[in-house]
Amino acid sequence: MASKVRNLRNTHTKQSLINAFYSLVSKKDFEKITIADITKEAQVNRATFYAHFNDNDKYDLIEYLMGDFASVSINKHTLGIVKFDQDSIYQLVLAVLDFYQQPNIECRSSYGGLVLPQMKEKIINELKVFLSKSLEHMYKDNETNMFIPIFVQIIHEGALQLASGKITMNKEKFANKIALFVTGRSGIFEETVR
């Protein structure tokens, strides 16, 4: 029971640090935010911050946030069910789209320039993990290693096009087209060529 209470306290404290960071980043440039600012806002001491973030800096906090956003987004959409089918790919496209729209932060230039590359890296890694698990019994290892990066790029780029507003199609319809394309169940090539 004591360890359960300790785990709850740790989770609550970590969330307080994250909330403090969100509050600060909406008010000042990322580069000007210090660990002291974060701990003061969260009402904890510096040692507490260092106990929760391995590299002992605000970059570790961002690293954690991006990884957490990526895995939560994919798990939310796929319900933790790892399959390679049209519905799973459809859900992955929507998960990536949500991932890019999820950080509800006023994106100051110094923060945005730092976060976008990390966001891409995190979501691509999560897509690779999901697809590796879903394809492990469908293909030989060398084929799986060949297909995963291709599928990841298609899913990621499709969702990114939607998130950036470059594609104005309904997101569900577009996600379905991507899913049909990736699973090979579409005449999408024929439609595109015509």
Short mmCIF file of C-alpha atoms in Angstrom, two decimals:
data_model
loop_
_atom_site.label_atom_id
_atom_site.label_comp_id
_atom_site.label_asym_id
_atom_site.label_seq_id
_atom_site.Cartn_x
_atom_site.Cartn_y
_atom_site.Cartn_z
CA MET A 1 0.00 0.00 0.00
CA ALA A 2 2.83 2.40 0.83
CA SER A 3 4.41 1.91 -2.60
CA LYS A 4 1.06 2.60 -4.28
CA VAL A 5 0.76 5.90 -2.38
CA ARG A 6 4.38 6.76 -3.25
CA ASN A 7 3.72 6.03 -6.95
CA LEU A 8 0.63 8.23 -6.89
CA ARG A 9 2.59 11.02 -5.23
CA ASN A 10 5.39 10.70 -7.82
CA THR A 11 2.89 10.81 -10.67
CA HIS A 12 1.17 13.86 -9.18
CA THR A 13 4.50 15.64 -8.62
CA LYS A 14 5.67 14.92 -12.17
CA GLN A 15 2.38 16.23 -13.52
CA SER A 16 2.80 19.39 -11.42
CA LEU A 17 6.20 19.97 -13.02
CA ILE A 18 4.71 19.44 -16.48
CA ASN A 19 1.81 21.81 -15.77
CA ALA A 20 4.28 24.40 -14.45
CA PHE A 21 6.29 24.11 -17.67
CA TYR A 22 3.14 24.59 -19.81
CA SER A 23 2.19 27.63 -17.77
CA LEU A 24 5.65 29.15 -18.14
CA VAL A 25 6.08 28.45 -21.84
CA SER A 26 2.88 30.34 -22.58
CA LYS A 27 4.32 33.40 -20.81
CA LYS A 28 7.99 33.51 -21.76
CA ASP A 29 10.49 32.20 -24.28
CA PHE A 30 11.67 28.66 -23.73
CA GLU A 31 15.33 29.70 -23.63
CA LYS A 32 14.62 32.03 -20.70
CA ILE A 33 12.83 29.42 -18.59
CA THR A 34 15.03 27.99 -15.85
CA ILE A 35 14.71 24.93 -13.62
CA ALA A 36 14.19 27.39 -10.75
CA ASP A 37 11.23 28.90 -12.63
CA ILE A 38 9.67 25.47 -13.17
CA THR A 39 10.14 24.32 -9.58
CA LYS A 40 8.84 27.60 -8.19
CA GLU A 41 5.74 27.39 -10.39
CA ALA A 42 5.20 23.73 -9.37
CA GLN A 43 5.90 24.56 -5.72
CA VAL A 44 8.57 21.87 -5.34
CA ASN A 45 12.31 22.03 -4.76
CA ARG A 46 15.05 21.55 -7.37
CA ALA A 47 15.94 18.10 -6.07
CA THR A 48 12.40 16.99 -6.89
CA PHE A 49 12.82 18.12 -10.49
CA TYR A 50 16.11 16.26 -10.74
CA ALA A 51 14.53 13.13 -9.28
CA HIS A 52 11.95 13.08 -12.11
CA PHE A 53 14.00 14.03 -15.15
CA ASN A 54 17.15 12.05 -15.88
CA ASP A 55 19.26 14.58 -17.73
CA ASN A 56 18.49 17.20 -15.09
CA ASP A 57 17.42 19.89 -17.52
CA LYS A 58 14.39 21.33 -19.25
CA TYR A 59 15.32 19.50 -22.47
CA ASP A 60 14.73 16.20 -20.69
CA LEU A 61 11.30 17.48 -19.72
CA ILE A 62 10.50 18.21 -23.38
CA GLU A 63 11.88 14.82 -24.39
CA TYR A 64 9.56 13.18 -21.89
CA LEU A 65 6.55 15.20 -23.04
CA MET A 66 7.01 14.37 -26.70
CA GLY A 67 7.44 10.65 -26.03
CA ASP A 68 4.43 10.62 -23.77
CA PHE A 69 2.27 12.51 -26.30
CA ALA A 70 3.29 10.08 -29.05
CA SER A 71 2.56 6.87 -27.18
CA VAL A 72 -0.67 8.17 -25.63
CA SER A 73 -1.96 9.34 -28.99
CA ILE A 74 -1.31 5.98 -30.68
CA ASN A 75 -2.68 3.96 -27.76
CA LYS A 76 -5.80 6.14 -27.59
CA HIS A 77 -6.59 5.62 -31.26
CA THR A 78 -5.68 1.95 -31.56
CA LEU A 79 -7.02 1.03 -28.10
CA GLY A 80 -3.74 -0.81 -27.58
CA ILE A 81 -4.66 -3.41 -30.22
CA VAL A 82 -1.67 -4.02 -32.48
CA LYS A 83 -2.76 -5.20 -35.94
CA PHE A 84 -1.84 -4.42 -39.51
CA ASP A 85 -5.15 -3.80 -41.21
CA GLN A 86 -7.07 -0.96 -42.79
CA ASP A 87 -8.67 0.20 -39.55
CA SER A 88 -5.36 0.19 -37.64
CA ILE A 89 -3.61 2.25 -40.31
CA TYR A 90 -6.59 4.61 -40.44
CA GLN A 91 -6.31 5.05 -36.66
CA LEU A 92 -2.54 5.60 -36.89
CA VAL A 93 -3.04 8.46 -39.36
CA LEU A 94 -5.56 10.06 -37.01
CA ALA A 95 -3.23 9.46 -34.05
CA VAL A 96 -0.37 11.26 -35.77
CA LEU A 97 -2.69 14.11 -36.72
CA ASP A 98 -3.87 14.41 -33.12
CA PHE A 99 -0.29 14.18 -31.90
CA TYR A 100 0.72 17.25 -33.90
CA GLN A 101 -2.35 19.14 -32.71
CA GLN A 102 -2.15 17.95 -29.09
CA PRO A 103 0.36 20.22 -27.35
CA ASN A 104 -2.02 22.97 -26.39
CA ILE A 105 0.70 25.53 -25.87
CA GLU A 106 1.10 29.03 -27.18
CA CYS A 107 4.05 28.20 -29.37
CA ARG A 108 6.66 30.89 -28.96
CA SER A 109 9.34 30.81 -31.66
CA SER A 110 12.12 29.48 -29.44
CA TYR A 111 9.91 26.65 -28.18
CA GLY A 112 8.40 25.76 -31.57
CA GLY A 113 11.77 25.48 -33.28
CA LEU A 114 12.98 23.11 -30.59
CA VAL A 115 9.87 20.98 -30.26
CA LEU A 116 8.93 20.27 -33.89
CA PRO A 117 12.01 18.14 -34.68
CA GLN A 118 11.60 16.26 -31.40
CA MET A 119 7.91 15.70 -32.10
CA LYS A 120 8.71 14.19 -35.47
CA GLU A 121 11.37 11.90 -34.01
CA LYS A 122 9.08 10.70 -31.21
CA ILE A 123 6.03 9.96 -33.34
CA ILE A 124 8.13 8.22 -36.00
CA ASN A 125 9.71 6.01 -33.34
CA GLU A 126 6.28 5.13 -31.93
CA LEU A 127 4.99 4.32 -35.43
CA LYS A 128 8.00 2.05 -35.99
CA VAL A 129 7.32 0.21 -32.73
CA PHE A 130 3.65 -0.28 -33.58
CA LEU A 131 4.33 -1.43 -37.15
CA SER A 132 7.19 -3.72 -36.06
CA LYS A 133 4.82 -5.53 -33.72
CA SER A 134 1.97 -5.64 -36.21
CA LEU A 135 4.10 -6.95 -39.09
CA GLU A 136 6.34 -9.38 -37.20
CA HIS A 137 4.46 -12.49 -38.39
CA MET A 138 3.43 -11.27 -41.83
CA TYR A 139 6.81 -10.95 -43.54
CA LYS A 140 10.34 -12.25 -43.32
CA ASP A 141 12.66 -10.07 -41.20
CA ASN A 142 14.39 -8.50 -44.19
CA GLU A 143 11.02 -7.63 -45.77
CA THR A 144 9.70 -6.20 -42.50
CA ASN A 145 12.82 -4.05 -42.17
CA MET A 146 12.23 -2.81 -45.70
CA PHE A 147 8.50 -2.07 -45.36
CA ILE A 148 8.38 -0.43 -41.92
CA PRO A 149 10.24 2.79 -42.84
CA ILE A 150 8.16 3.11 -46.01
CA PHE A 151 4.84 2.68 -44.20
CA VAL A 152 5.96 5.00 -41.40
CA GLN A 153 6.82 7.75 -43.87
CA ILE A 154 3.52 7.40 -45.72
CA ILE A 155 1.47 7.52 -42.51
CA HIS A 156 3.52 10.34 -41.01
CA GLU A 157 3.67 12.50 -44.11
CA GLY A 158 -0.04 12.07 -44.81
CA ALA A 159 -0.98 13.14 -41.29
CA LEU A 160 1.53 15.99 -41.36
CA GLN A 161 0.03 17.28 -44.60
CA LEU A 162 -3.37 17.35 -42.88
CA ALA A 163 -2.00 18.96 -39.70
CA SER A 164 -0.24 21.70 -41.66
CA GLY A 165 -3.37 22.48 -43.68
CA LYS A 166 -1.78 21.55 -47.00
CA ILE A 167 -4.58 19.01 -47.53
CA THR A 168 -8.07 20.38 -47.11
CA MET A 169 -9.91 17.07 -47.46
CA ASN A 170 -11.98 15.76 -44.56
CA LYS A 171 -9.53 14.08 -42.16
CA GLU A 172 -11.49 10.83 -41.91
CA LYS A 173 -11.76 10.50 -45.68
CA PHE A 174 -8.06 11.28 -46.14
CA ALA A 175 -7.02 8.87 -43.35
CA ASN A 176 -9.08 6.17 -45.04
CA LYS A 177 -7.34 6.82 -48.39
CA ILE A 178 -3.94 6.50 -46.70
CA ALA A 179 -5.06 3.29 -44.97
CA LEU A 180 -6.29 1.81 -48.23
CA PHE A 181 -3.04 2.76 -49.92
CA VAL A 182 -0.78 1.29 -47.22
CA THR A 183 -2.74 -1.95 -46.97
CA GLY A 184 -2.84 -2.31 -50.77
CA ARG A 185 -6.63 -2.40 -50.88
CA SER A 186 -7.14 0.58 -53.09
CA GLY A 187 -7.07 1.52 -56.69
CA ILE A 188 -5.48 4.76 -55.50
CA PHE A 189 -2.67 4.49 -58.03
CA GLU A 190 -5.16 4.10 -60.85
CA GLU A 191 -7.25 7.01 -59.54
CA THR A 192 -4.16 9.21 -59.29
CA VAL A 193 -2.91 8.37 -62.78
CA ARG A 194 -6.25 9.03 -64.46
#
